[in-house]
mmCIF file of C-alpha atoms in Angstrom:
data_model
loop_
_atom_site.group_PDB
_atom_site.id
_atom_site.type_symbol
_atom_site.label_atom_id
_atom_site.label_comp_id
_atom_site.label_asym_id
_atom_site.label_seq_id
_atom_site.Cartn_x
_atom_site.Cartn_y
_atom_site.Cartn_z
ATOM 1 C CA UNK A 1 -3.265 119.022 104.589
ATOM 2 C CA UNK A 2 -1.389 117.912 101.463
ATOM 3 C CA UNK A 3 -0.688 113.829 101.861
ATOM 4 C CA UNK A 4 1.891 113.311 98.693
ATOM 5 C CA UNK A 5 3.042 110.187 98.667
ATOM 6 C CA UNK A 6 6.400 111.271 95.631
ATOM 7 C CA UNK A 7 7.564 113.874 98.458
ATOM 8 C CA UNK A 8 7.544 112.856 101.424
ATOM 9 C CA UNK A 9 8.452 116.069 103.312
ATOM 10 C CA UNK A 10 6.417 119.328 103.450
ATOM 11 C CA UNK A 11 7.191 122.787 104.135
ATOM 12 C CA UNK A 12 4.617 124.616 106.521
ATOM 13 C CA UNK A 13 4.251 127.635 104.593
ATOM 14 C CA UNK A 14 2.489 129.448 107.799
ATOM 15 C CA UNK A 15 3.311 128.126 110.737
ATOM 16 C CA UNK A 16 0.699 128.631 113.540
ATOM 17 C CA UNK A 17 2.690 128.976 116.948
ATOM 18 C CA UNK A 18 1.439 126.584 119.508
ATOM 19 C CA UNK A 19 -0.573 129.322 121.751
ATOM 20 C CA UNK A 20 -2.314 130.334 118.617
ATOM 21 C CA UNK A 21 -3.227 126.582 116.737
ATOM 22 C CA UNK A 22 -6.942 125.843 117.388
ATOM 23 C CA UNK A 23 -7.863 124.797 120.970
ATOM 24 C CA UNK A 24 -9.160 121.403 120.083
ATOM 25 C CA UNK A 25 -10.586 121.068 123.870
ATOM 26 C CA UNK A 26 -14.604 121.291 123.405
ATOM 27 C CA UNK A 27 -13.374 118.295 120.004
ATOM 28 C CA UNK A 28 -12.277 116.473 122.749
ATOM 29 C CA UNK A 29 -15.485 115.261 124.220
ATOM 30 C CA UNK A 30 -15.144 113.547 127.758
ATOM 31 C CA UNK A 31 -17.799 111.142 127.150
ATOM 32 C CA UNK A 32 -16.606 110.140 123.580
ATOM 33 C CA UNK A 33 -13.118 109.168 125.165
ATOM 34 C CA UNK A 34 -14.907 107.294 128.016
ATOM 35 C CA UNK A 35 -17.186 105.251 125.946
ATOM 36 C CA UNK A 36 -14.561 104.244 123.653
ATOM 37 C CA UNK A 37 -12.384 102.864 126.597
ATOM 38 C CA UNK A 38 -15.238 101.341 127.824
ATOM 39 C CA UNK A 39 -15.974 99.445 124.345
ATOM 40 C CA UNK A 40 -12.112 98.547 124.137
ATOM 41 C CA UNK A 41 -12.340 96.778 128.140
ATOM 42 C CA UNK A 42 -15.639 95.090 126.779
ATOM 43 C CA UNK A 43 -13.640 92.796 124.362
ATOM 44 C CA UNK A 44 -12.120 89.482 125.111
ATOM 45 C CA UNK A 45 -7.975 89.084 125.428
ATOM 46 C CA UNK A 46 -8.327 85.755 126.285
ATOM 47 C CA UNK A 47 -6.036 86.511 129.333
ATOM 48 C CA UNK A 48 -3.194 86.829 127.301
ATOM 49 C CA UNK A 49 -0.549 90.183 128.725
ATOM 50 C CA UNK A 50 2.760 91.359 126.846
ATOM 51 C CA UNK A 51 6.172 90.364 129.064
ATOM 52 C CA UNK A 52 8.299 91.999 126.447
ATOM 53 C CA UNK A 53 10.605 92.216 123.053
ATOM 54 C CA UNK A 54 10.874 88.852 121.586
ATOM 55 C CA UNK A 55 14.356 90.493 120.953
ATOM 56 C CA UNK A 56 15.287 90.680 124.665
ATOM 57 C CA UNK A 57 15.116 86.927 124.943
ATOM 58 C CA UNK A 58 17.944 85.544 125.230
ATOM 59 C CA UNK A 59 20.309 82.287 125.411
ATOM 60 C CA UNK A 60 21.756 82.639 128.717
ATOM 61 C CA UNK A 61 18.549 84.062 131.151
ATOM 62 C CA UNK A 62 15.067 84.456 131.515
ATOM 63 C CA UNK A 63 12.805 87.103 130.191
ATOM 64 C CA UNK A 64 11.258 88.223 133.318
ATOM 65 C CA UNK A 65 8.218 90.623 134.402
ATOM 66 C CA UNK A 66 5.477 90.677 137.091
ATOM 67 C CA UNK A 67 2.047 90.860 136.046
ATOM 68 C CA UNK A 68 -0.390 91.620 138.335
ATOM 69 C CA UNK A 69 1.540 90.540 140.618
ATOM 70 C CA UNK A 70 2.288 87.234 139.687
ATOM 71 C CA UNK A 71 6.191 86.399 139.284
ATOM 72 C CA UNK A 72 6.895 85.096 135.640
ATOM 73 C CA UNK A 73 9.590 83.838 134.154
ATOM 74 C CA UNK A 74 10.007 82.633 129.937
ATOM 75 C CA UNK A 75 13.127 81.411 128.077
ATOM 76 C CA UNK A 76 13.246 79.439 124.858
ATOM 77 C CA UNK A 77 13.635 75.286 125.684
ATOM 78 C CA UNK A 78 16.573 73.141 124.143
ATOM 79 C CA UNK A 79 14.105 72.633 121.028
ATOM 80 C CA UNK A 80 13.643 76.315 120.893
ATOM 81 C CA UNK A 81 9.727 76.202 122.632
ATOM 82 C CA UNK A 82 9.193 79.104 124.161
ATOM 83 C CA UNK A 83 8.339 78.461 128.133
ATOM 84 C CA UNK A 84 7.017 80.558 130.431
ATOM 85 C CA UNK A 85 6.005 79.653 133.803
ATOM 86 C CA UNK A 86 5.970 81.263 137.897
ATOM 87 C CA UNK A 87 9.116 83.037 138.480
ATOM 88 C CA UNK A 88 9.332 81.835 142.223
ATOM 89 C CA UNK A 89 11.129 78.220 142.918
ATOM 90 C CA UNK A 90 8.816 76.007 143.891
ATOM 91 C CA UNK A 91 11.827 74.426 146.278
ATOM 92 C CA UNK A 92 12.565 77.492 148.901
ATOM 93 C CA UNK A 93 10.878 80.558 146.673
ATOM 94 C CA UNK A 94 14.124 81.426 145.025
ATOM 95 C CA UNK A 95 13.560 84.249 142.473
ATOM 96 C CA UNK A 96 13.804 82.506 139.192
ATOM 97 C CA UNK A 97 14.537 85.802 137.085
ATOM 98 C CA UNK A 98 18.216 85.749 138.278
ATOM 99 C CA UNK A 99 18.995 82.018 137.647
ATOM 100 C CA UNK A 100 20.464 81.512 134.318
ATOM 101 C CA UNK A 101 19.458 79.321 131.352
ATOM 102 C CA UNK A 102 21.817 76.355 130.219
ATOM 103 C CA UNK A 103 21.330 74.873 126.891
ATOM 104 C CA UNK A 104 17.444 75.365 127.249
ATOM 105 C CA UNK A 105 17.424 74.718 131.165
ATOM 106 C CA UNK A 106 16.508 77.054 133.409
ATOM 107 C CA UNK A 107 18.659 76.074 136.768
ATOM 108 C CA UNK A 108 17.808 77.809 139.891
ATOM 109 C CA UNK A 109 21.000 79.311 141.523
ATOM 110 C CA UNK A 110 20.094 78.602 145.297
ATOM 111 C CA UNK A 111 20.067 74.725 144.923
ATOM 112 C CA UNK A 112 19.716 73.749 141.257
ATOM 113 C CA UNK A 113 16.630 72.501 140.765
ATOM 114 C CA UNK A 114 16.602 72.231 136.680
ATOM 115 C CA UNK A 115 13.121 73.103 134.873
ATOM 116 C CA UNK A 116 13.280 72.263 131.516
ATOM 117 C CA UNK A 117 10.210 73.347 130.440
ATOM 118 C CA UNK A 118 7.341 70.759 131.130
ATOM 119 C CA UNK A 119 5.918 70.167 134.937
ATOM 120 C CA UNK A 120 8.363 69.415 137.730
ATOM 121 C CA UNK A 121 8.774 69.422 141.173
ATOM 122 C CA UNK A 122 5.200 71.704 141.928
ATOM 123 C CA UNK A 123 6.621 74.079 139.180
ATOM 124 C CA UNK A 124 3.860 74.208 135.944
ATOM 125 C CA UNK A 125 4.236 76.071 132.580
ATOM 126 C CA UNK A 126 1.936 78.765 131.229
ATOM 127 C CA UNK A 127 1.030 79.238 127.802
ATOM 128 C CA UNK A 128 3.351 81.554 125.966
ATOM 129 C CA UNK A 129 3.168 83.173 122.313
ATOM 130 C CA UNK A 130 5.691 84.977 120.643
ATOM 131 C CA UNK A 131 4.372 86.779 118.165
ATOM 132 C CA UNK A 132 7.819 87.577 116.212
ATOM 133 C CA UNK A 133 7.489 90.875 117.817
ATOM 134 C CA UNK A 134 6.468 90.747 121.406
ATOM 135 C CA UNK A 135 6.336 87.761 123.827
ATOM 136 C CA UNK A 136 2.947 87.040 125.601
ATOM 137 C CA UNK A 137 1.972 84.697 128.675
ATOM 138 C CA UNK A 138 -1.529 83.568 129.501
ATOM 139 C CA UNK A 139 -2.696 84.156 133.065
ATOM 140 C CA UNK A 140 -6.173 82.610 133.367
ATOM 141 C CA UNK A 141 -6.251 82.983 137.171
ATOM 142 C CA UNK A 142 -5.457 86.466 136.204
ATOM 143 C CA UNK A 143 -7.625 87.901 133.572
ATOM 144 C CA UNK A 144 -10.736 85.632 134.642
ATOM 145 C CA UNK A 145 -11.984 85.485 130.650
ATOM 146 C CA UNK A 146 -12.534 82.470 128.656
ATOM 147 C CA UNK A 147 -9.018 81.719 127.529
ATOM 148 C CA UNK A 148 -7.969 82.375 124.055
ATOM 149 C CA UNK A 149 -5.232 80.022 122.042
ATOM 150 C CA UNK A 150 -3.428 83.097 121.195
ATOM 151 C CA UNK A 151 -3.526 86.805 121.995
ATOM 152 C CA UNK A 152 -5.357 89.215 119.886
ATOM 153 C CA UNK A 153 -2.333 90.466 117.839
ATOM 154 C CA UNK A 154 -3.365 93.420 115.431
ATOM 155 C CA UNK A 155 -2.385 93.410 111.433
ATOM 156 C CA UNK A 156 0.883 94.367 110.879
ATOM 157 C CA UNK A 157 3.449 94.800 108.356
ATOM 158 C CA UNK A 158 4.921 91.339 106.702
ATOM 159 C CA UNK A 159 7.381 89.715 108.584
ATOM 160 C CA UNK A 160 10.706 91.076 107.787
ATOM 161 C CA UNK A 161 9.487 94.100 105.624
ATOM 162 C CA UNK A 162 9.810 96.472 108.766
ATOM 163 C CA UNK A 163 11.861 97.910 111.107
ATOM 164 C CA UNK A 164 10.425 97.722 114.219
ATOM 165 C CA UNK A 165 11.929 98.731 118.045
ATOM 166 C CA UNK A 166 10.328 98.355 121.127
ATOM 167 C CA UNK A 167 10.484 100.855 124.084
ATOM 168 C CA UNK A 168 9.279 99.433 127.642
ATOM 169 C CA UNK A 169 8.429 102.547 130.352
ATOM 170 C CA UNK A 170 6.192 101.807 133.310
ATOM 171 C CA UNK A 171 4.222 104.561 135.550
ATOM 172 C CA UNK A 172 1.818 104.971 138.644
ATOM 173 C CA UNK A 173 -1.633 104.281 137.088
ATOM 174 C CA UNK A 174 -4.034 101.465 135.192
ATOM 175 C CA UNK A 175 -3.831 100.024 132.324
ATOM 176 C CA UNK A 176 -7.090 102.019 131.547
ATOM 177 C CA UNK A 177 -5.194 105.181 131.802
ATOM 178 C CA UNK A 178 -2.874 104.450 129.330
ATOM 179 C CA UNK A 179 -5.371 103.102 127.108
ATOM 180 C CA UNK A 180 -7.714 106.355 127.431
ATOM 181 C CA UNK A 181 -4.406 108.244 127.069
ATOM 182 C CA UNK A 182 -3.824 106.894 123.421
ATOM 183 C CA UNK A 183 -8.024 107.161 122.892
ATOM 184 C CA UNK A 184 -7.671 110.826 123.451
ATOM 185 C CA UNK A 185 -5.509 112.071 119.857
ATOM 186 C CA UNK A 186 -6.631 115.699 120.250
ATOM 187 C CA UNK A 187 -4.015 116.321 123.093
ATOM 188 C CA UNK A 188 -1.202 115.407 120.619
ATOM 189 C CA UNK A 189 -0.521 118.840 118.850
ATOM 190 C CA UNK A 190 -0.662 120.861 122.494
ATOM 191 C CA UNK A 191 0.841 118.071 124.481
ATOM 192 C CA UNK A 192 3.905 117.124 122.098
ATOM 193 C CA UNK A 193 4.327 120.094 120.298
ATOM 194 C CA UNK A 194 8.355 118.772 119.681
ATOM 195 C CA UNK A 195 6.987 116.119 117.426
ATOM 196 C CA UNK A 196 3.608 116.620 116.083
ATOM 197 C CA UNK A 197 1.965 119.771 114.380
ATOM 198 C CA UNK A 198 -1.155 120.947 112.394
ATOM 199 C CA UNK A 199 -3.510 117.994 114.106
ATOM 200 C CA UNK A 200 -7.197 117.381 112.954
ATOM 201 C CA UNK A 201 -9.374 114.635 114.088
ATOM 202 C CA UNK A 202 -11.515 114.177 111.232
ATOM 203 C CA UNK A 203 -13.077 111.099 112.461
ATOM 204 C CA UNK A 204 -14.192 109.637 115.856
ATOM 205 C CA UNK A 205 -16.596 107.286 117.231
ATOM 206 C CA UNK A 206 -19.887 108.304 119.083
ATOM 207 C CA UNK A 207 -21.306 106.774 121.715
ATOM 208 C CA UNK A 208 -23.078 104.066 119.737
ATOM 209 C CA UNK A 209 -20.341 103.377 117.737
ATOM 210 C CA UNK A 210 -20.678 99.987 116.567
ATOM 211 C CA UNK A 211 -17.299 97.941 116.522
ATOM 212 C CA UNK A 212 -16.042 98.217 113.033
ATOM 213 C CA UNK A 213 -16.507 101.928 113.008
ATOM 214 C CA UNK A 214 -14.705 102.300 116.405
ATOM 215 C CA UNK A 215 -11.884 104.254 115.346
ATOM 216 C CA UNK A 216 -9.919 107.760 115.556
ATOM 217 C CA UNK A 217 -8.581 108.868 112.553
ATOM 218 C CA UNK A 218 -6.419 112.027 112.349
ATOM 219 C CA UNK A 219 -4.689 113.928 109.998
ATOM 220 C CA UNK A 220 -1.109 115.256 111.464
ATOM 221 C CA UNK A 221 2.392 115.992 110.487
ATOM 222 C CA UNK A 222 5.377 114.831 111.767
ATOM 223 C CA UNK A 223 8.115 117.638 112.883
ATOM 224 C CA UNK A 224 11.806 116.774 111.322
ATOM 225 C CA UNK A 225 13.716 120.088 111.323
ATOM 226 C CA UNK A 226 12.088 123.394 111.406
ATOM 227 C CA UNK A 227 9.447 123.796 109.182
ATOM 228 C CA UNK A 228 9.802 120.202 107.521
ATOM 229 C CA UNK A 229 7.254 117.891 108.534
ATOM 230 C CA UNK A 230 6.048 114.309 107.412
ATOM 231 C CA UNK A 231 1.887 114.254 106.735
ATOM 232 C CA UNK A 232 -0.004 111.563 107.408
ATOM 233 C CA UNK A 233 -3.119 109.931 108.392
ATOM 234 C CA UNK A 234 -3.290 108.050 111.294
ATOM 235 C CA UNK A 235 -5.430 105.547 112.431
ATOM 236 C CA UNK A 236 -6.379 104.294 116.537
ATOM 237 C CA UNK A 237 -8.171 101.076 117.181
ATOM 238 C CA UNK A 238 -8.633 99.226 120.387
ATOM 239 C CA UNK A 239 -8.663 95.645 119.679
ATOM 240 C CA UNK A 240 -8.525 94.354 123.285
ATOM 241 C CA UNK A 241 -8.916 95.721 126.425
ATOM 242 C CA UNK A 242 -4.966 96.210 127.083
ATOM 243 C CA UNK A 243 -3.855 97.347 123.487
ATOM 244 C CA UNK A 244 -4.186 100.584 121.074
ATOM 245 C CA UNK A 245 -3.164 100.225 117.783
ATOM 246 C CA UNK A 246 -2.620 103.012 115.641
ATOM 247 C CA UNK A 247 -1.972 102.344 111.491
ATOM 248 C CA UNK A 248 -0.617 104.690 109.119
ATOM 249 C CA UNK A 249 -3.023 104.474 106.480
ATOM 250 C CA UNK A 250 -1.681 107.556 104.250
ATOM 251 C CA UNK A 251 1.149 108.963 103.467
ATOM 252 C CA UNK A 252 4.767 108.475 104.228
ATOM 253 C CA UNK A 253 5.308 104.856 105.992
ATOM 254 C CA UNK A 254 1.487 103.746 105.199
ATOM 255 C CA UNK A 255 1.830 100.051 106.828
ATOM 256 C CA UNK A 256 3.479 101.488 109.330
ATOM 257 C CA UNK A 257 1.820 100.344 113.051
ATOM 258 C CA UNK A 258 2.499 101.483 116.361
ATOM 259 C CA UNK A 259 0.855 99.197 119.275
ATOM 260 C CA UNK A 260 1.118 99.846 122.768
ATOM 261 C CA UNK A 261 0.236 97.298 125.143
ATOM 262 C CA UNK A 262 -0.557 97.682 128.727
ATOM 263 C CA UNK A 263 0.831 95.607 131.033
ATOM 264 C CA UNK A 264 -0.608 95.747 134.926
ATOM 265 C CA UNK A 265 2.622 94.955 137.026
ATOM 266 C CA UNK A 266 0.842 95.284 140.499
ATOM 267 C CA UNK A 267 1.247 97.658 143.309
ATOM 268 C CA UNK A 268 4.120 99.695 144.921
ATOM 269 C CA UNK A 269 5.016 99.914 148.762
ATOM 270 C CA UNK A 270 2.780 102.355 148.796
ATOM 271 C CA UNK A 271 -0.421 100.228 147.344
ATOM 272 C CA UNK A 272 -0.393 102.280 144.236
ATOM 273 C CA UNK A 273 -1.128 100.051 141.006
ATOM 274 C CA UNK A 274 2.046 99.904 138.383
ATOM 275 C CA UNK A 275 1.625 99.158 134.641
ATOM 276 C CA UNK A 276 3.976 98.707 131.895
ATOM 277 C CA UNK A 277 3.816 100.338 128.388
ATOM 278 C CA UNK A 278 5.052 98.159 126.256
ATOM 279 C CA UNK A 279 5.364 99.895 122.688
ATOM 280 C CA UNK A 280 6.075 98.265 119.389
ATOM 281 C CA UNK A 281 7.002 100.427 116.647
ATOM 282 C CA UNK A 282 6.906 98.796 113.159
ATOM 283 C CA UNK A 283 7.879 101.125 110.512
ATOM 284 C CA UNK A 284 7.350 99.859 106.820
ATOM 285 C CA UNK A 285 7.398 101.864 103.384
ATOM 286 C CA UNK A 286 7.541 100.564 99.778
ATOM 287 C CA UNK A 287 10.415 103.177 98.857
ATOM 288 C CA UNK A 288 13.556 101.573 96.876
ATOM 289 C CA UNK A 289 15.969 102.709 99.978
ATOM 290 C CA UNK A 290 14.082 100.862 102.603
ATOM 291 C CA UNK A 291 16.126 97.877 102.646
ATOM 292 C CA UNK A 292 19.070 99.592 103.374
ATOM 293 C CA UNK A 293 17.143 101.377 106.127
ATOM 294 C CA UNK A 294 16.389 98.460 107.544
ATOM 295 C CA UNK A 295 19.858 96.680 107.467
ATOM 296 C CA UNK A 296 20.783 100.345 109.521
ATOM 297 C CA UNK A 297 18.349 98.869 112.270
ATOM 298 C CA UNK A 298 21.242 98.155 115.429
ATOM 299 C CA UNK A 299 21.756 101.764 115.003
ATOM 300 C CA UNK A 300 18.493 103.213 114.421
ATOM 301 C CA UNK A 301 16.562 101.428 116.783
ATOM 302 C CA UNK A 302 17.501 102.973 119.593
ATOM 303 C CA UNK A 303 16.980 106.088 118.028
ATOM 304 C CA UNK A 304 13.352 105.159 117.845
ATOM 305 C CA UNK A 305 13.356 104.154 121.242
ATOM 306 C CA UNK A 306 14.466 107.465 122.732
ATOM 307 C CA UNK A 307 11.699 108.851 120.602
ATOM 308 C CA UNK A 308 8.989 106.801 122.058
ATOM 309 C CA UNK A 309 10.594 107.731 125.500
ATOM 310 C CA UNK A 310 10.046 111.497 124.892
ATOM 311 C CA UNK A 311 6.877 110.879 123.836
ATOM 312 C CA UNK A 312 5.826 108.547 126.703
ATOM 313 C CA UNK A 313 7.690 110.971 129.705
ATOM 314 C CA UNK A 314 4.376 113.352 129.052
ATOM 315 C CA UNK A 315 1.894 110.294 128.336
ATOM 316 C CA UNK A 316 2.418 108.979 131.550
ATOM 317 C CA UNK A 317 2.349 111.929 133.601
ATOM 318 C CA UNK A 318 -1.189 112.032 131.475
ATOM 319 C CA UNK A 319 -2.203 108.535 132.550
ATOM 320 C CA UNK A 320 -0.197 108.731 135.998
ATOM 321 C CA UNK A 321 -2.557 112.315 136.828
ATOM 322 C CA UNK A 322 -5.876 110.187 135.170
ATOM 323 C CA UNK A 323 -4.853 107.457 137.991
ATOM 324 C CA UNK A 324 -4.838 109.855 140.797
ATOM 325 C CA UNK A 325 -7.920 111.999 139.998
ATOM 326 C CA UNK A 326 -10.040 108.533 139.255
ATOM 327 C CA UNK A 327 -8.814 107.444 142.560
ATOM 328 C CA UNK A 328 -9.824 110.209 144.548
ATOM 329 C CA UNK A 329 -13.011 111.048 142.657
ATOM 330 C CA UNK A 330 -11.746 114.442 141.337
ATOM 331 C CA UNK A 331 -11.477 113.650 137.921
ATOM 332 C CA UNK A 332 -13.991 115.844 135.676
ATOM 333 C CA UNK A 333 -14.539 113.179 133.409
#
């Protein structure tokens, strides 16, 4: 595959339809994909998990998820210190993710009880990070590691130089499945044949892969129109149990990362475990036009979004299928 960095669109002078690319199947090696994902759970998070876009917090209300179950609430203090703390009133249980925020207090709307951010009235903060990116809480109780001071956050593109969106989808499954989803690249070219063509893993950890070689690196072009695509290489790295990183390390938008995070929300009515993808897309060139690409962000962001939505419909029916055979010991892996 050419990689020219002057043009950054190719023409696929033979096209291979998808039934006849190369099956890539007996590449994909169960046990390489299993040790990998067992590596990645092996490392320390420090019991930090993604809530969301630093983007979506705002003035008025709460950013709010659940995370393993555990209401949490986080909103930026008069001072601008982000808080985070339970979502559930310590008063009468009042569910703090619909009370609003004034001028840094968060005021609960059944009998306004005011948190400001510090401990009050059996209510206690959590530690919070915002990355620039992506908001974080720390759930020791939770994650049962030695705590970290901050979450493992991967290298990324300078601050400002990118353009970066962040989709948020959530399915029936692990966090482990949608890890060993994005640990598995060999499925992209069959799986997502609408955005991805002429795939080749040219490099991928063995089973005694020691941690600075644990890595996936692929060669594959992304469709635009037709028979223009965009080559590049690709890299995937786990750097904490809940995250896969992947870093355009050639071609077109090298700096560019894409991390998706895996947030366990806890179970359904049904006692089914729920976990949120959390993807950050942070898309970076040196080109002279970039600027003005990225001053075109309110417009193309969602644009991205819907992409990573496409994308993620079919990875989660992946991980959501993973979750079921696991659970009922049918899975051939």
């Amino acid at each position: 595959m050419s990689l020219r960095r002057h043009i950054p669109l190719s023409l696929r002078r033979s096209p291979v339809p998808w039934d006849r690319q190369r099956p890539t199947w007996r590449d994909a090696k169960p046990a390489v994909i299993a040790q990998a994902l067992k590596r990645a759970q092996a490392r320390p998070s420090g019991n930090w998990y993604v809530v969301g876009a630093t983007r979506d917090l705002r003035a008025d209300r709460p950013l709010a998820r659940t995370v393993a179950g555990q209401e949490v609430v986080v909103w930026r203090a008069a001072d601008g210190r982000l808080v985070a703390g339970p979502g559930i009133c310590p008063h009468l249980g009042a569910p703090l993710r619909d009370s609003p925020v004034r001028c840094g207090t968060l005021v609960c709307h059944w009998h306004g009880l005011a948190l400001e951010g510090g401990p009050y009235a059996g209510w206690r903060p959590l530690p919070a990070h915002d990355d620039g990116v992506l908001v974080w809480v720390r759930l020791d109780a939770v994650g049962g590691e030695p705590p970290l001071d901050a979450p493992v956050v991967p290298v990324r593109p300078e601050a400002g130089s990118a353009l970066t969106a962040v989709y948020v989808g959530t399915g029936t499954c692990d966090p482990e499945d949608v890890v060993a989803n994005r640990l598995d690249p060999w499925h992209g070219a069959w799986f997502h044949p609408y955005s991805f063509v002429d795939l080749t893993v040219v490099g991928s950890p063995d089973d005694g892969a020691e941690d600075g070689e644990d890595a996936f690196t692929v060669d594959v072009s992304f469709k635009v129109a037709g028979r223009l695509v965009v080559p590049v290489r690709a890299v995937f790295t786990a750097p904490e149990p809940r995250t896969v990183v992947m870093h355009i390390t050639r071609g077109e938008g090298e700096g560019s990362v894409v991390e998706t995070h895996a947030t366990p929300l806890g179970t359904d009515v049904y006692g089914r475990p729920r976990t949120a993808v959390v993807e950050a897309v942070m898309a970076a060139s040196d080109r002279r036009g970039f600027a003005a690409v990225r001053r075109a962000a309110p417009v193309l962001r969602p644009l991205m979004r819907a992409a990573a939505g496409r994308l993620w419909r079919d990875d989660l029916a992946y991980a959501e299928r993973r979750w079921e055979l696991q659970s009922t010991g049918r899975h051939p892996g």
